[in-house]
Amino acid sequence: MKPLTIALSKGRIFDETLPLLAAAGIHPTENPEKSRKLIIATNHAHIRLVIVRASDVPTYVQYGTADFGIAGKDVLIEHGGDGLYQPLDLKIAQCRMMVAVRKGFDYAAAVQPGCRLRVASKYPNIAAEHFADKGVHVDLIKLYGSMELAPLVGLSDAIVDLVSTGNTLKANDLEAVEHIADISSRLIVNKAALKLKYDVIQPIIDTFAAATQQAA
Ligand code: AMP
């Protein structure tokens, strides 16, 4: 059998991918939340998982170090998606990319033509494109996490971040003021690997597609 490497990130994507892997008869031998291992074996000697940061999944697949992986659309838009097939929306880890501000902040006034807005985000490309489309000048502040803090301590006027339940915004006295995009996780496949290992990868894609349709 041809060896297969699958890139996944810990947390929600890993948890929601487990049933898809199980449908394809793939069972990891360890839980990455408990194990510190970055390479996880499966019940198939030729299939292994590599556990990487969510934003690094496209890079591992792009360079062919992983044959395929699962990444959020947020990460894919930010990465650009070069060298990747994106054959399937898995409809997992669903959320929304939103603009949020402190409650009471006059967002409508702040995005008038000629105004300048300070925006903090882990997604500077998505944020830049969104505000460029609106014709609003922004000073972008790149953060790596806890974006909700930025407007509270005066680092920025607004944030661009993922919202799922809305509980984090609420707990921090923030409110969503604009919807940028619906986000879910996609299967991403290395283009060369799909050609060279078509007989192994395509049946897995087909199984994931059927399982995704069944869950919808
Ligand atoms: P919530 O309180 O459920 O709205 O979740 C918001 C927090 O979870 C924010 O800090 C987001 O960055 C993060 N978050 C929500 N959905 C996702 C997702 N699908 N992938 C990664 N982070 C997420």
Tab-separated table of C-alpha atoms and ligand atoms in Angstrom, residues 12 74 93-95 122-123 147-148 161-169 183, ligand 1:
chain	number	residue	atom	x	y	z
A	12	ARG	CA	-12.594	21.136	17.085
A	74	ASP	CA	-10.552	31.209	7.150
A	93	ALA	CA	-16.261	23.625	12.503
A	94	GLN	CA	-18.886	25.994	11.112
A	95	CYS	CA	-18.771	29.614	12.204
A	122	LYS	CA	-5.329	37.162	13.132
A	123	TYR	CA	-6.597	37.462	9.548
A	147	MET	CA	-8.418	39.343	19.709
A	148	GLU	CA	-11.420	40.190	21.886
A	161	ASP	CA	-12.561	37.260	14.164
A	162	LEU	CA	-14.476	34.001	14.043
A	163	VAL	CA	-17.755	33.862	15.909
A	164	SER	CA	-19.496	30.608	16.682
A	165	THR	CA	-22.006	30.876	19.551
A	166	GLY	CA	-21.317	34.575	20.174
A	167	ASN	CA	-20.616	33.825	23.859
A	168	THR	CA	-17.036	35.139	23.792
A	169	LEU	CA	-18.163	38.493	22.340
A	183	ILE	CA	-16.701	29.612	7.401
B	1	AMP	P1	-17.877	31.647	20.413
B	1	AMP	O1	-17.743	32.177	21.811
B	1	AMP	O2	-18.541	30.282	20.367
B	1	AMP	O3	-18.541	32.629	19.471
B	1	AMP	O4	-16.406	31.374	19.854
B	1	AMP	C1	-15.558	32.466	19.601
B	1	AMP	C2	-14.116	32.123	19.876
B	1	AMP	O5	-13.783	30.847	19.355
B	1	AMP	C3	-13.211	33.129	19.204
B	1	AMP	O6	-12.071	33.342	19.998
B	1	AMP	C4	-12.892	32.466	17.878
B	1	AMP	O7	-11.613	32.864	17.398
B	1	AMP	C5	-12.946	30.980	18.213
B	1	AMP	N1	-13.603	30.191	17.157
B	1	AMP	C6	-14.923	30.091	16.924
B	1	AMP	N2	-15.171	29.238	15.929
B	1	AMP	C7	-13.979	28.774	15.513
B	1	AMP	C8	-13.557	27.857	14.490
B	1	AMP	N3	-14.424	27.243	13.691
B	1	AMP	N4	-12.226	27.646	14.338
B	1	AMP	C9	-11.343	28.256	15.154
B	1	AMP	N5	-11.665	29.130	16.114
B	1	AMP	C10	-12.966	29.390	16.300
